[in-house]
Amino acid sequence: MSLRPTVDFLLHDWLKVDSLQSRARFADHSRETFDAVLDTCERIAREKYAPFNRLVDTQEPHFDGEKVILPQATHDAYKAYAESGMLSAAQDYEIGGMQLPYTVEAAANAFFAMASVSIGSGMLTSGNANLLMVHGTDLQKQVFAANEFSGRFSGTMCLSEPQAGSSLSDITTRATPDGEGFEADALGARYRLKGNKMWISSGEHELAENIIHLVLAKIPDEHGQLVPGVKGISLFIVPKKMVDTDGQLTGERNDVALAGLNHKCGWRGTTNTLLNFGEGKYPVRGEAGAVGYLVGQPGEGLRCMFHMMNEARIGVGMAATMLGMAGYYASLDYAKNRPQGRPTGAGGKDARQPQVRIIEHADIKRMLLAQKAYSEGALALALYCARLVDEQHTGTEEDADVARLLLEVLTPIVKSFPSEWCLEANSLAIQIHGGYGYTRDFPVEQYWRDNRLNMIHEGTHGIQAMDLLGRKVLMENGRGLQLLAERMLATAAQAETHWAPEAAALRDALKQVGQATQQAWAGAQPAEALANAVPYLQAFGHTVIAWIWLDVANSLGEDNSPAAQGRRAACRYFFRYELPKIGAWLNVVCSRDPTCANLPEEAF
Ligand SMILES: Cc1cc2nc3c(=O)[nH]c(=O)nc-3n(C[C@H](O)[C@H](O)[C@H](O)COP(=O)(O)OP(=O)(O)OC[C@H]3O[C@@H](n4cnc5c(N)ncnc54)[C@H](O)[C@@H]3O)c2cc1C
């Protein structure tokens, strides 16, 4: 099975990505240049990633007392990815970029995520550099971002602390001005940071010359107190090794020390670290404290960081999606080859007949179609969101604003739907393999373990749900939800001729979501409204994916190829087996059901 025909169909036949060539920014591009990028990424993923996916799972990163050791394959994959130019694909020509539409970049990165999600595609590095391109000074862009785009330096995001994960307002890492003239440092106002950062992905390794940490910390007020809440949070560039204004290493180590590696359930190809900032292990100019350069204004740290987090959320959704897809392909292959059982005829089973392959059983087909519907639907949504990012950056002022608002509403979905349902897809892939699926002799258990992370990082499922129901559907008087509804209704209208029952079901689902949104907030009590935010998120996500599938089905026209038949079946499956679930999810939202919220602790 190859992913490429699916990607080509979604990009060209469905999303009409070639139309972006009419934008000045993408004028040099064509189907040929897009294909060349996809070909290169597909090849590197096949040669440098896929063969080592199991190896990086079994050879976890380890610390030899001095350095973090990763398999050679990870070094080779990192080098090949950096050399492909993908780290700076979306950037301007002047700084070595390709001015590639984000839609094509996201599609190209899908190949890496499917081949080996944890060897890594540099999502954090390019996300880190992209943030600096928006919020950094010219010199910060030159010294840090440019070297990240070339792969010479790699990047991290350091938000979480041992005692502060979902609740970032409670971080306690402190940043104090670094002596006389701290504000005049050419690299940005210079501070000394002290604190611990937990769960930092790619926080320590030898893949690149330097690691550029983007760190959230609080600048104490005039009484030396940390300002409560998110308003006190600022953002700093903290290089692992000190650099000069030409981006050269000065030879001095910054005061950032690895306190330990986390040993994870999956995603083991990437290091995950507890980092101590400023504990004095590597004093700079004889003093404890990690040197950090302020990005943007004091107190604006979280706002700046959101630039990276939104990109990262689409990236996480894509990673979850591609793990779902990898499991689908593996279980499809298995189901086509495994003989087991016989069909039940009118007179029962005939044991004298040879066994059939399990793909001939209806229940196996159900599990395959569920995986296809979840994973391909999620991939379509991720590419749709990526297309909105391009619209936001290159569309007319009005279109860009519409894209911005649609992205606000869809970001929690593009992150959460694949995290939950492509994980379920992985579980079904294991199920199709029977006992073999539960062993390490087949790849599907690793896909499930790798995927289990995605409901946790970049905002847990619960946090995404509260963001959606508590903020996104309400913002700007519900205009984002309204815009999304208009797009769904347009798809339903177009589906009237060939897909009338599905068009009606989509309209009904949309109505239910709208009513639930109102009823959740009818008491104007946030605690009541948000107590069932996750069922709301689930119903919202299913409605969005139903819409996406109907839109894909609309685009098939008279095509009756096996691929088109498969897409029509996935659409039908989603409407018949999945969409009806939203009734149960939304019931508890509408009634603001207190069963869970009101249960006293002692009753558990
Ligand atoms: C492998 C891995 C990689 C990571 N990479 C990074 C990284 O590179 N950089 C980084 O900064 N962080 C990273 N993280 C951290 C990740 O973002 C956090 O784990 C996540 O934000 C949750 O924080 P926590 O683990 O402290 O859990 P908690 O915040 O303690 O949450 C525990 C549970 O409580 C729920 N909960 C918390 N608050 C509320 C509330 N107000 N209402 C309802 N429910 C609530 C959560 O939804 C969750 O189910 C990574 C984590 C992992 C596991």
XYZ file of C-alpha atoms and ligand atoms in Angstrom:
657
model
C 0.000 0.000 0.000
C 1.255 3.470 -0.798
C 0.129 6.675 0.846
C 0.966 8.746 -2.211
C -2.248 8.239 -4.245
C -4.298 9.294 -1.200
C -2.178 12.403 -0.669
C -2.341 13.261 -4.380
C -6.109 12.834 -4.420
C -6.652 15.029 -1.363
C -4.233 17.739 -2.482
C -5.171 17.990 -6.114
C -8.600 16.497 -6.764
C -10.199 17.611 -3.535
C -8.359 20.691 -2.249
C -7.247 21.963 -5.673
C -3.948 23.011 -4.158
C -2.592 23.956 -7.605
C -4.848 27.027 -7.504
C -2.410 28.509 -4.961
C -0.011 29.152 -7.837
C -2.082 32.230 -8.671
C -0.819 33.851 -5.452
C 2.287 36.005 -5.896
C 4.105 34.163 -3.101
C 3.700 30.795 -4.808
C 3.978 31.972 -8.423
C 7.126 29.927 -9.143
C 5.443 26.720 -8.054
C 3.609 24.184 -10.162
C 2.358 20.635 -9.924
C 5.917 19.597 -10.904
C 7.582 21.428 -8.000
C 4.977 20.120 -5.539
C 5.523 16.599 -6.862
C 9.284 16.969 -6.578
C 8.986 17.854 -2.877
C 6.622 14.949 -2.233
C 8.880 12.542 -4.180
C 11.926 13.569 -2.146
C 10.166 13.273 1.193
C 8.592 9.959 0.254
C 12.035 8.618 -0.703
C 13.826 9.859 2.438
C 11.034 8.501 4.619
C 11.260 5.134 2.865
C 15.049 4.910 3.038
C 16.030 6.689 6.254
C 12.984 6.426 8.510
C 10.810 3.361 7.925
C 13.543 0.700 8.193
C 14.560 2.015 11.635
C 11.194 2.518 13.297
C 11.505 -0.614 15.407
C 15.165 -0.001 16.139
C 14.543 3.408 17.707
C 11.778 1.852 19.791
C 14.047 -0.829 21.219
C 17.226 1.266 21.519
C 15.904 4.016 23.766
C 18.040 7.120 24.244
C 20.445 6.706 27.148
C 22.815 8.974 29.059
C 26.415 7.818 29.354
C 27.182 10.331 32.102
C 28.284 12.951 29.622
C 26.149 12.686 26.516
C 22.768 11.375 25.404
C 23.350 8.518 22.992
C 20.944 7.936 20.115
C 21.191 5.257 17.410
C 23.199 6.167 14.302
C 19.975 5.813 12.288
C 18.523 8.824 14.122
C 21.575 10.917 13.221
C 21.274 9.832 9.572
C 17.557 10.621 9.476
C 18.116 14.043 11.068
C 20.824 14.865 8.519
C 18.746 13.703 5.567
C 15.746 15.727 6.732
C 17.820 18.885 7.249
C 19.482 18.463 3.847
C 16.103 18.098 2.155
C 15.401 21.747 2.999
C 12.133 20.856 4.727
C 13.034 22.763 7.910
C 12.756 26.043 6.006
C 10.355 24.926 3.265
C 7.788 27.655 3.926
C 10.325 30.485 4.355
C 11.226 33.247 1.902
C 13.734 32.567 -0.884
C 16.040 35.254 0.576
C 16.696 33.181 3.674
C 17.057 29.935 1.803
C 13.431 28.817 1.915
C 11.283 27.406 -0.900
C 8.174 29.580 -0.349
C 6.291 26.302 -0.373
C 2.600 26.424 0.563
C 2.061 25.068 4.060
C -0.516 22.645 2.620
C 2.210 20.920 0.571
C 4.689 21.078 3.457
C 2.184 19.389 5.780
C 1.430 16.707 3.175
C 5.143 16.071 2.635
C 5.740 15.741 6.374
C 3.012 13.090 6.536
C 5.398 10.606 4.904
C 7.896 10.960 7.766
C 5.228 10.657 10.456
C 3.985 7.430 8.904
C 7.447 5.942 8.394
C 8.717 6.655 11.915
C 6.992 9.237 14.007
C 9.564 9.277 16.774
C 12.756 9.640 14.731
C 11.220 13.045 14.239
C 10.666 15.430 11.397
C 12.010 18.585 13.007
C 8.559 19.913 13.860
C 9.865 21.523 17.051
C 12.886 23.030 15.323
C 10.945 24.669 12.507
C 8.141 25.669 14.911
C 10.707 27.288 17.208
C 12.343 29.146 14.307
C 8.979 30.181 12.835
C 8.062 31.742 16.183
C 11.298 33.743 16.152
C 10.581 34.914 12.604
C 7.370 36.483 13.920
C 8.366 37.691 17.398
C 12.187 37.852 17.349
C 14.499 40.786 16.597
C 16.444 40.830 13.324
C 19.540 39.540 15.094
C 17.599 36.804 16.905
C 16.283 35.698 13.516
C 19.777 35.700 12.027
C 21.608 34.047 14.910
C 19.019 31.533 16.072
C 16.209 31.017 13.520
C 18.448 30.889 10.425
C 20.696 28.274 12.021
C 17.675 26.215 12.988
C 16.330 26.348 9.443
C 19.633 24.980 8.156
C 19.629 22.186 10.745
C 22.860 23.432 12.349
C 20.935 24.103 15.585
C 17.822 22.295 16.766
C 14.961 23.721 18.822
C 12.716 22.916 21.760
C 9.730 24.416 23.523
C 10.044 24.548 27.319
C 6.687 25.238 28.911
C 5.889 22.406 31.323
C 7.322 22.078 34.809
C 7.014 19.177 37.237
C 4.223 20.982 39.131
C 2.744 22.911 36.166
C 1.522 21.100 33.036
C -2.003 22.078 32.027
C -1.893 25.070 34.350
C 0.950 27.115 32.925
C 0.029 30.112 35.067
C 1.675 28.185 37.929
C 5.154 27.954 36.437
C 7.883 29.045 38.841
C 10.958 29.359 36.600
C 12.338 32.823 37.366
C 14.126 35.235 35.082
C 16.065 38.085 36.664
C 17.992 40.846 34.842
C 21.607 39.828 34.253
C 23.522 42.712 35.770
C 24.309 46.217 34.528
C 23.406 46.892 30.937
C 21.304 43.713 30.687
C 18.906 45.504 28.376
C 21.606 46.462 25.919
C 22.718 42.966 24.863
C 22.616 42.745 21.079
C 20.933 39.312 21.241
C 18.048 40.684 23.343
C 17.564 41.868 26.918
C 19.675 39.389 28.927
C 18.304 37.550 31.957
C 19.392 34.711 34.233
C 16.907 31.854 34.463
C 16.494 29.418 37.356
C 13.967 26.594 37.448
C 13.079 23.106 36.232
C 11.392 22.196 32.990
C 9.732 18.792 32.661
C 8.891 16.669 29.615
C 11.059 18.653 27.219
C 11.166 16.817 23.895
C 14.564 16.756 22.187
C 15.911 18.636 25.212
C 19.330 16.957 25.055
C 21.126 15.124 22.235
C 24.116 15.410 19.934
C 22.199 15.621 16.655
C 22.982 19.289 16.114
C 25.746 21.718 17.058
C 23.515 23.514 19.538
C 20.030 23.322 21.055
C 17.931 26.467 21.189
C 15.447 26.284 24.037
C 12.445 28.610 23.989
C 11.604 28.915 27.654
C 8.626 30.373 29.509
C 9.634 32.038 32.777
C 8.406 34.752 35.123
C 10.181 38.036 35.767
C 9.650 38.862 39.481
C 8.035 42.214 40.340
C 9.789 44.995 42.288
C 9.201 43.059 45.548
C 10.834 39.972 44.144
C 7.464 38.194 43.889
C 6.287 36.159 40.884
C 3.231 37.731 39.277
C 0.331 35.252 39.519
C -1.442 34.166 36.345
C -0.361 34.052 32.735
C 0.240 37.798 32.519
C 3.502 37.411 34.409
C 4.951 34.963 31.876
C 7.713 36.009 29.469
C 9.563 34.138 26.721
C 13.323 33.619 26.481
C 15.833 32.109 24.082
C 18.178 29.935 26.118
C 20.898 28.298 23.992
C 22.507 25.152 25.365
C 25.885 26.533 24.261
C 26.623 30.266 24.270
C 26.824 31.931 20.867
C 28.159 35.273 19.635
C 26.367 37.738 17.388
C 27.617 35.884 14.302
C 25.983 32.701 15.492
C 29.351 31.092 16.288
C 29.744 29.017 19.444
C 31.850 30.888 21.999
C 33.074 27.669 23.565
C 31.224 28.340 26.803
C 28.406 26.085 27.965
C 25.184 27.727 29.200
C 23.841 26.711 32.596
C 21.278 24.181 31.345
C 21.739 20.671 32.679
C 20.061 17.384 31.947
C 18.494 16.169 35.192
C 17.174 12.974 33.667
C 15.620 11.192 30.707
C 11.976 10.134 30.860
C 11.349 6.520 29.893
C 8.239 6.576 27.781
C 5.508 4.159 26.773
C 6.174 4.983 23.118
C 7.689 7.646 20.843
C 11.041 6.387 22.086
C 13.135 7.646 19.198
C 12.920 11.166 20.608
C 14.595 12.100 23.864
C 12.318 13.452 26.550
C 14.011 15.310 29.360
C 13.861 16.993 32.710
C 16.104 20.047 32.412
C 17.519 22.126 35.226
C 18.039 25.748 34.324
C 20.512 27.775 36.351
C 21.394 25.297 39.093
C 25.089 26.184 38.726
C 26.330 22.996 37.055
C 27.704 25.061 34.166
C 28.304 28.561 35.576
C 28.457 31.286 32.942
C 31.096 33.941 33.662
C 31.499 32.353 37.081
C 27.863 32.676 38.041
C 24.961 30.226 38.348
C 21.921 31.013 36.183
C 21.107 30.114 32.593
C 21.537 33.071 30.262
C 18.321 33.825 28.367
C 17.459 36.533 25.844
C 13.999 38.049 26.006
C 11.720 37.505 22.997
C 9.014 40.140 22.502
C 7.847 42.154 25.488
C 7.880 41.081 29.158
C 4.554 39.493 30.072
C 3.805 38.540 26.459
C 5.415 35.114 26.675
C 2.359 32.935 26.414
C 0.911 34.988 23.557
C 4.173 34.555 21.624
C 4.354 30.882 22.536
C 0.862 30.310 21.169
C 2.300 30.945 17.742
C 4.336 27.785 18.174
C 1.635 25.859 19.991
C -0.995 26.281 17.245
C 1.397 24.980 14.614
C 2.408 22.220 16.957
C -1.234 21.239 17.436
C -1.762 20.745 13.706
C 1.529 18.798 13.710
C 0.382 16.592 16.589
C -2.914 15.923 14.797
C -0.978 14.969 11.680
C 1.310 12.640 13.656
C -1.692 10.904 15.250
C -3.350 10.635 11.848
C -0.341 9.053 10.189
C 0.040 6.514 12.986
C -3.611 5.644 12.373
C -2.871 5.296 8.684
C 0.213 3.152 9.324
C -1.896 0.751 11.421
C -4.581 0.679 8.744
C -2.106 -0.316 6.034
C -0.431 -2.918 8.253
C -3.722 -4.529 9.255
C -5.052 -4.412 5.687
C -1.982 -6.269 4.517
C -2.355 -8.800 7.330
C -6.071 -9.305 6.681
C -5.396 -10.058 3.014
C -2.958 -12.812 3.919
C -4.232 -14.486 7.066
C -6.441 -17.537 6.415
C -8.820 -18.182 9.276
C -12.386 -19.454 9.498
C -14.988 -20.239 6.912
C -18.026 -18.350 5.693
C -21.354 -19.224 7.253
C -23.670 -20.493 4.531
C -27.361 -21.325 4.781
C -26.482 -24.734 6.238
C -23.744 -23.458 8.565
C -20.013 -23.870 7.983
C -18.468 -26.545 5.776
C -15.233 -27.705 7.458
C -14.150 -29.542 4.278
C -13.780 -26.224 2.469
C -10.463 -24.374 2.686
C -10.312 -21.474 5.106
C -10.919 -17.973 3.805
C -8.646 -14.979 4.380
C -9.923 -12.886 7.255
C -10.552 -9.873 5.000
C -13.555 -11.840 3.761
C -15.274 -11.619 7.172
C -17.736 -8.767 7.619
C -16.392 -7.859 11.053
C -12.842 -7.488 9.734
C -14.148 -5.284 6.927
C -15.936 -3.196 9.554
C -12.695 -2.681 11.458
C -10.789 -1.829 8.285
C -13.402 0.652 7.149
C -13.482 2.287 10.583
C -9.705 2.780 10.408
C -9.924 4.205 6.911
C -12.775 6.535 7.870
C -10.950 7.849 10.944
C -7.475 8.147 9.409
C -8.208 9.353 5.904
C -10.898 11.667 7.278
C -8.397 13.084 9.763
C -5.764 13.491 7.038
C -8.265 15.386 4.907
C -9.080 17.650 7.861
C -5.387 18.289 8.603
C -4.769 19.276 4.982
C -7.908 21.417 4.998
C -6.577 23.249 8.057
C -3.160 23.603 6.416
C -4.920 25.140 3.402
C -6.566 27.623 5.804
C -3.101 28.541 7.101
C -2.093 29.390 3.515
C -5.287 31.407 3.123
C -4.528 33.266 6.323
C -1.070 34.163 5.039
C -1.757 34.893 1.373
C -5.511 35.475 0.931
C -7.327 38.796 0.643
C -7.807 40.620 3.918
C -11.353 39.313 4.229
C -10.504 35.706 3.284
C -7.524 35.753 5.630
C -9.733 36.830 8.487
C -12.275 34.100 7.759
C -9.441 31.545 7.644
C -8.084 32.804 10.960
C -11.425 32.339 12.702
C -12.099 28.951 11.135
C -8.668 27.837 12.340
C -9.444 29.029 15.856
C -12.470 26.718 15.951
C -10.912 23.814 14.064
C -7.532 23.679 15.847
C -8.849 21.817 18.929
C -10.516 19.349 16.527
C -7.546 18.796 14.229
C -5.526 17.976 17.346
C -8.066 15.979 19.338
C -9.992 13.954 16.728
C -6.941 12.045 15.435
C -5.514 11.731 18.963
C -8.586 9.841 20.090
C -9.898 8.130 16.965
C -6.683 7.262 15.173
C -5.603 5.730 18.482
C -8.819 3.729 18.330
C -7.837 2.866 14.752
C -4.550 1.466 16.103
C -6.483 -0.593 18.616
C -8.592 -2.019 15.774
C -5.401 -2.755 13.818
C -4.190 -4.822 16.785
C -7.584 -6.540 16.938
C -7.377 -7.554 13.282
C -4.018 -9.189 13.974
C -5.523 -11.219 16.831
C -2.860 -12.523 19.241
C -0.086 -11.586 16.822
C -1.101 -7.957 17.162
C -0.330 -8.112 20.851
C 3.264 -9.144 20.232
C 6.309 -7.139 19.259
C 6.718 -9.266 16.143
C 4.250 -7.031 14.322
C 4.367 -3.234 14.167
C 0.843 -2.398 15.307
C 1.422 -2.459 19.073
C 4.167 0.145 18.626
C 1.848 2.353 16.606
C -0.650 2.237 19.477
C 2.032 3.031 22.078
C 3.431 5.850 19.970
C -0.043 7.250 19.394
C -1.070 7.143 23.056
C 0.953 10.298 23.662
C -1.135 12.486 21.429
C -4.110 12.896 23.767
C -1.675 14.089 26.436
C 0.808 16.580 25.014
C 0.133 19.981 23.425
C -2.861 20.380 25.696
C -4.619 17.278 26.978
C -7.960 16.139 25.582
C -9.730 17.805 28.515
C -7.907 21.087 27.933
C -8.721 21.037 24.191
C -12.374 20.436 25.046
C -12.499 23.387 27.440
C -10.743 25.554 24.867
C -13.397 24.631 22.288
C -16.533 24.990 24.390
C -15.234 27.628 26.771
C -13.565 29.946 24.278
C -13.484 29.066 20.596
C -17.191 28.659 19.846
C -17.986 31.791 21.864
C -15.283 34.132 20.550
C -16.330 37.126 18.472
C -19.972 36.361 19.294
C -19.793 32.863 17.888
C -18.675 34.026 14.432
C -16.185 31.164 13.995
C -18.888 28.586 14.608
C -21.180 30.489 12.254
C -18.574 30.488 9.480
C -17.976 26.777 9.939
C -21.732 26.131 9.829
C -21.960 28.044 6.538
C -19.290 25.830 4.994
C -21.011 22.691 6.240
C -24.368 23.823 4.878
C -22.779 24.593 1.500
C -21.402 21.029 1.390
C -24.806 19.637 2.365
C -26.502 21.658 -0.400
C -24.021 20.331 -2.948
C -24.623 16.772 -1.717
C -28.388 16.976 -2.225
C -28.444 15.084 -5.548
C -26.269 12.055 -4.766
C -26.104 12.022 -0.980
C -29.489 13.303 0.206
C -29.737 11.229 3.464
C -26.186 12.201 4.434
C -26.849 15.869 3.623
C -29.906 15.778 5.900
C -27.932 13.999 8.640
C -25.196 16.621 8.494
C -27.714 19.454 8.770
C -29.294 17.714 11.728
C -25.925 17.138 13.434
C -25.053 20.782 12.985
C -28.359 21.796 14.515
C -27.720 19.517 17.483
C -24.242 20.977 18.021
C -25.648 24.514 17.847
C -28.377 23.705 20.377
C -25.934 21.979 22.702
C -23.628 24.996 22.576
C -26.480 27.230 23.681
C -27.834 24.874 26.308
C -24.430 24.246 27.820
C -24.194 27.968 28.479
C -27.874 28.542 29.272
C -27.160 28.669 33.002
C -24.200 31.009 32.371
C -22.178 28.880 34.821
C -18.778 27.933 33.405
C -18.358 25.000 35.794
C -21.708 23.536 34.678
C -21.183 24.285 31.006
C -17.705 22.797 30.907
C -18.318 19.732 33.083
C -19.166 17.792 29.904
C -16.769 19.568 27.568
C -15.160 16.318 26.388
C -18.427 14.736 25.138
C -19.049 18.079 23.396
C -15.586 17.900 21.786
C -16.277 14.342 20.656
C -19.624 15.278 19.080
C -18.139 18.371 17.466
C -15.226 16.342 16.067
C -17.542 13.687 14.632
C -19.693 16.369 13.005
C -16.615 17.970 11.449
C -15.304 14.668 10.091
C -18.764 13.772 8.724
C -18.736 17.110 6.882
C -15.216 16.471 5.555
C -16.216 13.024 4.272
C -19.322 14.380 2.582
C -17.237 17.070 0.936
C -14.731 14.451 -0.246
C -17.611 12.315 -1.558
C -18.993 15.325 -3.451
C -15.664 15.718 -5.217
C -15.682 12.144 -6.570
C -18.171 12.892 -9.362
C -18.640 9.924 -11.693
C -15.340 8.293 -10.740
C -16.004 4.629 -10.088
C -12.462 3.392 -9.541
C -11.821 1.100 -6.541
C -10.282 4.093 -4.710
C -13.444 6.151 -5.273
C -15.614 3.227 -4.173
C -13.528 2.983 -1.012
C -13.995 6.695 -0.284
C -17.739 6.488 -0.836
C -17.877 3.493 1.524
C -15.860 5.354 4.172
C -18.258 8.290 3.885
C -21.270 5.996 4.208
C -19.629 4.184 7.120
C -19.013 7.437 8.954
C -22.593 8.598 8.551
C -24.149 5.268 9.492
C -21.880 3.946 12.245
C -20.245 7.044 13.715
C -22.310 10.199 13.366
C -25.322 8.792 15.278
C -23.062 8.619 18.360
C -23.276 12.376 18.757
C -26.809 12.125 20.189
C -25.559 10.384 23.327
C -22.611 12.739 23.707
C -24.718 15.859 23.329
C -27.537 14.730 25.640
C -25.345 15.186 28.695
C -24.081 18.515 27.388
C -27.610 19.850 26.822
C -28.879 18.749 30.225
C -25.635 19.914 31.871
C -25.632 16.466 33.431
C -24.028 16.639 36.894
C -23.489 12.872 37.400
C -19.699 13.145 37.287
C -19.189 16.704 38.472
C -21.275 16.372 41.631
C -20.028 13.019 42.841
C -18.253 13.505 46.175
C -14.715 12.200 46.325
C -15.562 9.620 48.985
C -18.052 7.943 46.643
C -15.341 6.845 44.221
C 6.254 12.499 25.742
C 5.903 13.904 26.136
C 6.457 14.958 25.438
C 6.209 16.272 25.839
N 6.872 17.294 25.237
C 6.801 18.543 25.787
C 7.641 19.607 25.325
O 8.431 19.437 24.384
N 7.554 20.806 25.943
C 6.694 21.037 26.971
O 6.671 22.145 27.485
N 5.889 20.054 27.430
C 5.914 18.824 26.868
N 5.116 17.806 27.340
C 4.247 18.089 28.469
C 2.780 18.001 28.140
O 2.377 19.100 27.385
C 2.051 17.864 29.494
O 2.258 16.537 29.929
C 0.586 18.188 29.396
O 0.415 19.553 29.174
C -0.165 17.787 30.671
O 0.493 18.256 31.815
P 0.755 17.234 33.029
O 1.471 16.065 32.502
O 1.369 18.019 34.115
O -0.682 16.747 33.459
P -1.741 17.565 34.353
O -1.814 18.969 33.883
O -1.452 17.300 35.771
O -3.071 16.836 33.953
C -3.469 15.550 34.466
C -4.926 15.323 34.091
O -5.741 16.326 34.708
C -6.528 16.987 33.729
N -6.672 18.388 34.099
C -5.690 19.262 34.436
N -6.217 20.458 34.700
C -7.539 20.367 34.524
C -8.629 21.277 34.641
N -8.437 22.553 34.962
N -9.872 20.826 34.389
C -10.074 19.546 34.024
N -9.098 18.643 33.903
C -7.841 19.048 34.147
C -5.780 16.819 32.427
O -6.654 16.931 31.304
C -5.181 15.424 32.578
O -6.109 14.465 32.189
C 5.314 16.506 26.904
C 4.704 15.428 27.560
C 5.001 14.141 27.196
C 4.365 13.013 27.953
